[in-house]
Amino acid sequence: MSEYDNIAQRYIDTWNEQDAGKRRALIDELYTADVAFTDPLVELTGTDAIDAMVAGAQQQFAGLNFGLGPVDGHHDIARFTWTLGAPGSDPLVVGFDVITLVDGRISRVLGFLDKVPA
């Protein structure tokens, strides 16, 4: 598994971790303190905001899991596809994220939504 695959999988793991304390520990380990996150729905900064956003998504999409698609990276940049859905079913949401790394931690996330519910 490449460094980029590892980081992308850890990113997905934070979205799936239901225990608030464990999730926060994963977030603090994976992201820089001043991480910037931008997607079509939100623009935020910092690990507190990331944690709150992930907790909100887990409440909104209870019972659904995030999955990781293909990962590609070079230098300090990676891109990957992710899915959100019930295990064994077609994904409800498909997204594409680009991350920037600083010293092996995510400092910026640029997210795109390719498929969303109507």
Coordinates of N, CA, C and O in Angstrom, one line a residue:
M1 N 0.9 -1.2 0.0 CA 0.0 0.0 0.0 C 0.9 1.2 0.0 O 1.8 1.4 0.8
S2 N 0.6 2.2 -0.9 CA 1.4 3.4 -1.0 C 1.1 4.3 0.2 O 0.0 4.2 0.8
E3 N 1.9 5.3 0.4 CA 1.6 6.4 1.4 C 0.3 7.0 1.1 O -0.5 7.3 2.0
Y4 N 0.0 7.3 -0.2 CA -1.2 7.9 -0.6 C -2.5 7.0 -0.3 O -3.5 7.5 0.2
D5 N -2.3 5.7 -0.6 CA -3.4 4.8 -0.3 C -3.7 4.8 1.2 O -4.8 4.8 1.7
N6 N -2.6 4.7 2.0 CA -2.7 4.7 3.4 C -3.4 5.9 4.0 O -4.3 5.8 4.8
I7 N -3.0 7.1 3.5 CA -3.6 8.3 4.0 C -5.1 8.4 3.6 O -6.0 8.8 4.4
A8 N -5.4 8.0 2.3 CA -6.8 8.1 1.8 C -7.6 7.1 2.6 O -8.8 7.4 3.0
Q9 N -7.1 5.9 3.0 CA -7.9 5.0 3.8 C -8.1 5.5 5.2 O -9.2 5.3 5.7
R10 N -7.1 6.1 5.8 CA -7.3 6.7 7.1 C -8.3 7.8 7.0 O -9.1 8.0 8.0
Y11 N -8.3 8.6 6.0 CA -9.3 9.6 5.8 C -10.7 9.0 5.8 O -11.6 9.5 6.5
I12 N -10.9 8.0 5.0 CA -12.2 7.3 5.0 C -12.5 6.7 6.4 O -13.7 6.8 6.9
D13 N -11.5 6.2 7.1 CA -11.7 5.6 8.4 C -12.3 6.6 9.4 O -13.1 6.3 10.2
T14 N -11.8 7.9 9.3 CA -12.4 8.9 10.2 C -13.9 9.1 9.9 O -14.6 9.4 10.9
W15 N -14.3 9.1 8.7 CA -15.7 9.2 8.4 C -16.6 8.1 8.9 O -17.8 8.2 9.1
N16 N -16.0 6.9 9.0 CA -16.7 5.7 9.5 C -16.6 5.5 11.0 O -17.4 4.7 11.5
E17 N -15.7 6.1 11.7 CA -15.5 5.8 13.1 C -16.7 6.4 13.9 O -16.9 7.6 13.9
Q18 N -17.4 5.6 14.5 CA -18.6 6.0 15.3 C -18.3 6.5 16.7 O -19.1 7.3 17.3
D19 N -17.2 6.0 17.3 CA -16.9 6.4 18.7 C -16.2 7.8 18.6 O -15.2 8.0 17.9
A20 N -16.9 8.8 19.2 CA -16.5 10.2 19.1 C -15.0 10.4 19.6 O -14.3 11.1 18.9
G21 N -14.6 9.7 20.7 CA -13.2 9.9 21.1 C -12.2 9.3 20.2 O -11.2 9.9 19.9
K22 N -12.5 8.1 19.7 CA -11.6 7.5 18.7 C -11.5 8.3 17.4 O -10.5 8.5 16.8
R23 N -12.7 8.8 17.0 CA -12.8 9.6 15.7 C -11.9 10.8 15.9 O -11.1 11.2 15.0
R24 N -12.0 11.5 17.0 CA -11.3 12.7 17.3 C -9.8 12.4 17.3 O -9.0 13.2 16.7
A25 N -9.4 11.3 17.9 CA -7.9 10.9 17.9 C -7.4 10.7 16.5 O -6.3 11.1 16.1
L26 N -8.3 10.0 15.6 CA -7.9 9.8 14.2 C -7.7 11.1 13.5 O -6.8 11.3 12.7
I27 N -8.7 12.0 13.7 CA -8.6 13.3 13.0 C -7.4 14.1 13.5 O -6.7 14.7 12.6
D28 N -7.1 14.2 14.8 CA -6.0 14.9 15.2 C -4.6 14.3 14.7 O -3.7 15.1 14.5
E29 N -4.6 13.0 14.5 CA -3.4 12.4 14.0 C -3.3 12.6 12.5 O -2.2 12.7 11.9
L30 N -4.4 12.7 11.7 CA -4.4 12.7 10.3 C -4.2 14.1 9.7 O -3.6 14.3 8.7
Y31 N -4.9 15.1 10.3 CA -5.0 16.4 9.8 C -4.0 17.4 10.5 O -3.8 17.2 11.7
T32 N -3.6 18.4 9.8 CA -2.9 19.5 10.5 C -3.9 20.3 11.3 O -5.1 20.3 10.9
A33 N -3.5 21.0 12.3 CA -4.4 21.8 13.1 C -5.2 22.8 12.3 O -6.4 23.1 12.7
D34 N -4.6 23.4 11.3 CA -5.2 24.4 10.5 C -5.8 23.9 9.2 O -5.9 24.7 8.2
V35 N -6.1 22.7 9.1 CA -6.6 22.1 7.9 C -7.8 22.9 7.3 O -8.6 23.4 8.0
A36 N -7.8 23.1 6.0 CA -8.8 23.8 5.2 C -9.6 22.7 4.4 O -9.0 21.9 3.8
F37 N -10.9 22.8 4.5 CA -11.8 21.8 3.9 C -12.8 22.6 3.1 O -13.5 23.5 3.6
T38 N -12.9 22.3 1.8 CA -13.9 23.0 0.9 C -14.6 22.0 0.0 O -13.9 21.2 -0.7
D39 N -15.9 21.9 0.0 CA -16.6 21.1 -1.0 C -17.9 22.0 -1.3 O -18.0 23.1 -0.8
P40 N -18.8 21.4 -2.2 CA -19.9 22.2 -2.6 C -20.9 22.6 -1.4 O -21.6 23.6 -1.6
L41 N -20.8 21.9 -0.3 CA -21.7 22.2 0.8 C -21.2 23.0 1.9 O -21.9 23.6 2.7
V42 N -19.8 23.1 2.1 CA -19.2 23.7 3.2 C -17.8 24.2 2.9 O -17.1 23.6 2.1
E43 N -17.4 25.2 3.7 CA -16.0 25.6 3.7 C -15.7 25.9 5.1 O -16.4 26.7 5.8
L44 N -14.7 25.2 5.6 CA -14.3 25.3 7.0 C -12.8 25.1 7.3 O -12.1 24.7 6.4
T45 N -12.4 25.4 8.5 CA -11.0 25.4 8.8 C -10.8 24.8 10.2 O -11.6 25.2 11.1
G46 N -9.9 23.9 10.4 CA -9.5 23.4 11.7 C -10.1 22.0 12.0 O -11.1 21.6 11.5
T47 N -9.4 21.3 12.9 CA -9.8 20.0 13.3 C -11.1 19.9 14.0 O -11.9 19.0 13.9
D48 N -11.4 21.0 14.8 CA -12.7 21.0 15.5 C -13.9 21.0 14.5 O -14.9 20.3 14.7
A49 N -13.7 21.8 13.5 CA -14.7 21.9 12.4 C -14.8 20.6 11.6 O -16.0 20.2 11.3
I50 N -13.7 20.0 11.4 CA -13.7 18.7 10.7 C -14.5 17.7 11.5 O -15.4 17.0 11.0
D51 N -14.2 17.6 12.8 CA -14.9 16.7 13.7 C -16.4 16.9 13.7 O -17.2 16.0 13.6
A52 N -16.8 18.2 13.8 CA -18.2 18.5 13.9 C -18.9 18.1 12.6 O -20.0 17.6 12.6
M53 N -18.2 18.4 11.4 CA -18.8 18.1 10.1 C -19.0 16.5 10.0 O -20.0 16.1 9.5
V54 N -18.0 15.8 10.4 CA -18.1 14.3 10.3 C -19.2 13.8 11.2 O -20.0 12.9 10.8
A55 N -19.2 14.3 12.4 CA -20.3 13.9 13.3 C -21.7 14.2 12.7 O -22.6 13.3 12.8
G56 N -21.8 15.3 12.1 CA -23.1 15.7 11.5 C -23.5 14.8 10.3 O -24.6 14.4 10.2
A57 N -22.5 14.4 9.5 CA -22.7 13.5 8.4 C -23.1 12.1 8.9 O -24.0 11.5 8.3
Q58 N -22.5 11.7 10.0 CA -22.8 10.4 10.5 C -24.3 10.4 11.0 O -25.0 9.4 10.8
Q59 N -24.7 11.5 11.6 CA -26.1 11.5 12.1 C -27.1 11.6 10.9 O -28.1 10.9 10.9
Q60 N -26.7 12.4 9.9 CA -27.6 12.5 8.7 C -27.7 11.2 7.9 O -28.7 10.9 7.4
F61 N -26.6 10.5 7.8 CA -26.5 9.3 7.0 C -26.3 8.0 7.9 O -25.6 7.1 7.5
A62 N -27.0 8.0 9.0 CA -26.9 6.8 9.9 C -27.1 5.5 9.2 O -28.0 5.4 8.4
G63 N -26.2 4.5 9.5 CA -26.4 3.2 8.9 C -25.6 3.1 7.6 O -25.5 2.0 7.1
L64 N -25.1 4.2 7.0 CA -24.4 4.1 5.8 C -22.9 4.2 6.0 O -22.5 4.7 7.1
N65 N -22.1 3.6 5.1 CA -20.7 3.6 5.3 C -20.0 4.2 4.1 O -20.5 4.2 3.0
F66 N -18.8 4.8 4.4 CA -18.0 5.4 3.3 C -17.0 4.3 2.8 O -16.6 3.5 3.6
G67 N -16.8 4.3 1.5 CA -15.8 3.4 0.9 C -14.8 4.2 0.1 O -15.1 5.3 -0.4
L68 N -13.7 3.6 -0.1 CA -12.6 4.2 -0.9 C -12.5 3.6 -2.3 O -12.5 2.4 -2.4
G69 N -12.4 4.5 -3.3 CA -12.2 4.0 -4.7 C -10.7 4.2 -5.0 O -9.8 4.2 -4.1
P70 N -10.4 4.3 -6.3 CA -9.0 4.4 -6.7 C -8.3 5.6 -6.1 O -8.9 6.7 -6.0
V71 N -7.0 5.5 -5.8 CA -6.2 6.6 -5.2 C -5.0 6.8 -6.2 O -4.4 5.9 -6.7
D72 N -4.7 8.1 -6.4 CA -3.5 8.4 -7.2 C -2.8 9.6 -6.5 O -3.5 10.5 -5.9
G73 N -1.5 9.6 -6.4 CA -0.8 10.7 -5.8 C 0.6 10.9 -6.3 O 1.2 10.0 -6.9
H74 N 1.0 12.1 -6.1 CA 2.4 12.5 -6.4 C 2.8 13.7 -5.6 O 2.0 14.5 -5.2
H75 N 4.1 13.8 -5.3 CA 4.6 14.9 -4.5 C 3.8 14.9 -3.2 O 3.8 14.0 -2.5
D76 N 3.1 16.0 -2.9 CA 2.3 16.1 -1.7 C 0.9 16.3 -2.0 O 0.1 17.0 -1.2
I77 N 0.4 15.6 -3.0 CA -1.0 15.8 -3.5 C -1.5 14.4 -3.8 O -0.8 13.5 -4.4
A78 N -2.8 14.1 -3.4 CA -3.4 12.9 -3.8 C -4.9 13.2 -4.2 O -5.5 14.1 -3.7
R79 N -5.4 12.3 -5.0 CA -6.8 12.3 -5.4 C -7.4 10.9 -5.3 O -6.7 9.9 -5.5
F80 N -8.7 10.9 -4.9 CA -9.4 9.6 -4.8 C -10.9 9.8 -4.9 O -11.4 10.8 -4.6
T81 N -11.5 8.7 -5.3 CA -13.0 8.6 -5.3 C -13.4 7.9 -4.0 O -12.7 7.1 -3.5
W82 N -14.6 8.4 -3.5 CA -15.2 7.7 -2.4 C -16.6 7.5 -2.6 O -17.2 8.2 -3.5
T83 N -17.2 6.6 -1.9 CA -18.6 6.3 -2.0 C -19.3 6.4 -0.6 O -18.6 6.2 0.4
L84 N -20.6 6.6 -0.6 CA -21.4 6.5 0.7 C -22.6 5.7 0.4 O -23.4 6.0 -0.6
G85 N -22.8 4.6 1.1 CA -24.0 3.8 0.9 C -24.1 2.7 1.8 O -23.2 2.5 2.7
A86 N -25.2 1.9 1.7 CA -25.4 0.7 2.5 C -24.5 -0.4 1.9 O -24.4 -0.5 0.7
P87 N -23.9 -1.2 2.8 CA -23.1 -2.3 2.3 C -23.9 -3.2 1.4 O -25.1 -3.5 1.6
G88 N -23.3 -3.6 0.2 CA -23.9 -4.4 -0.7 C -24.9 -3.8 -1.7 O -25.5 -4.4 -2.5
S89 N -25.1 -2.4 -1.6 CA -26.0 -1.7 -2.4 C -25.2 -0.7 -3.3 O -24.1 -0.3 -2.9
D90 N -25.9 -0.2 -4.3 CA -25.3 0.9 -5.1 C -25.1 2.1 -4.2 O -26.0 2.4 -3.3
P91 N -24.0 2.9 -4.3 CA -23.8 4.0 -3.5 C -24.9 5.1 -3.7 O -25.3 5.3 -4.8
L92 N -25.2 5.7 -2.6 CA -26.2 6.8 -2.6 C -25.4 8.1 -3.0 O -26.0 8.9 -3.7
V93 N -24.2 8.2 -2.6 CA -23.4 9.4 -2.9 C -22.0 8.9 -3.4 O -21.5 7.9 -2.9
V94 N -21.5 9.6 -4.5 CA -20.1 9.4 -5.0 C -19.4 10.7 -5.0 O -20.0 11.7 -5.5
G95 N -18.2 10.7 -4.5 CA -17.5 12.0 -4.4 C -16.0 11.8 -4.9 O -15.6 10.6 -5.1
F96 N -15.3 12.9 -5.1 CA -14.0 12.9 -5.6 C -13.2 13.9 -4.7 O -13.7 15.1 -4.8
D97 N -12.2 13.6 -4.0 CA -11.5 14.5 -3.2 C -10.0 14.6 -3.6 O -9.4 13.7 -4.1
V98 N -9.5 15.8 -3.5 CA -8.1 16.1 -3.7 C -7.5 16.6 -2.4 O -8.1 17.5 -1.8
I99 N -6.5 16.0 -1.9 CA -5.9 16.4 -0.6 C -4.4 16.9 -0.8 O -3.7 16.4 -1.7
T100 N -4.0 17.8 0.0 CA -2.7 18.3 0.0 C -2.1 17.9 1.3 O -2.7 18.0 2.4
L101 N -0.8 17.4 1.3 CA -0.2 16.9 2.5 C 1.0 17.9 2.9 O 1.7 18.4 2.1
V102 N 1.1 18.0 4.2 CA 2.3 18.7 4.8 C 2.9 17.7 5.9 O 2.1 17.4 6.8
D103 N 4.1 17.3 5.7 CA 4.7 16.3 6.6 C 3.9 15.1 6.9 O 3.7 14.7 8.0
G104 N 3.2 14.6 5.8 CA 2.4 13.4 5.9 C 1.1 13.5 6.5 O 0.4 12.6 6.7
R105 N 0.6 14.8 6.7 CA -0.7 15.0 7.3 C -1.5 15.9 6.3 O -0.9 16.7 5.6
I106 N -2.8 15.7 6.3 CA -3.7 16.5 5.4 C -3.8 17.9 5.9 O -4.2 18.2 7.0
S107 N -3.5 18.8 5.0 CA -3.6 20.3 5.3 C -4.7 20.9 4.5 O -5.1 22.0 4.8
R108 N -5.1 20.3 3.4 CA -6.2 20.9 2.6 C -7.0 19.7 1.9 O -6.4 18.8 1.5
V109 N -8.3 19.9 1.9 CA -9.2 19.0 1.2 C -10.1 19.8 0.3 O -10.7 20.8 0.7
L110 N -10.1 19.4 -1.0 CA -11.0 20.0 -2.0 C -11.9 18.9 -2.5 O -11.4 17.9 -3.1
G111 N -13.2 19.0 -2.1 CA -14.1 17.9 -2.4 C -15.1 18.2 -3.5 O -15.5 19.4 -3.7
F112 N -15.5 17.2 -4.2 CA -16.4 17.3 -5.3 C -17.5 16.2 -5.2 O -17.1 15.1 -4.8
L113 N -18.7 16.5 -5.5 CA -19.8 15.5 -5.4 C -20.2 15.1 -6.8 O -20.7 16.0 -7.6
D114 N -20.0 13.9 -7.2 CA -20.3 13.4 -8.5 C -21.7 12.8 -8.6 O -22.3 12.9 -9.7
K115 N -22.2 12.3 -7.5 CA -23.5 11.7 -7.5 C -24.1 12.0 -6.2 O -23.5 11.7 -5.1
V116 N -25.3 12.6 -6.2 CA -26.0 12.9 -4.9 C -27.5 12.5 -5.1 O -28.0 12.5 -6.3
P117 N -28.2 12.3 -4.1 CA -29.6 11.9 -4.2 C -30.4 13.1 -4.8 O -30.1 14.3 -4.5
A118 N -31.4 12.8 -5.6 CA -32.2 13.8 -6.2 C -33.1 14.5 -5.2 O -33.4 14.0 -4.1

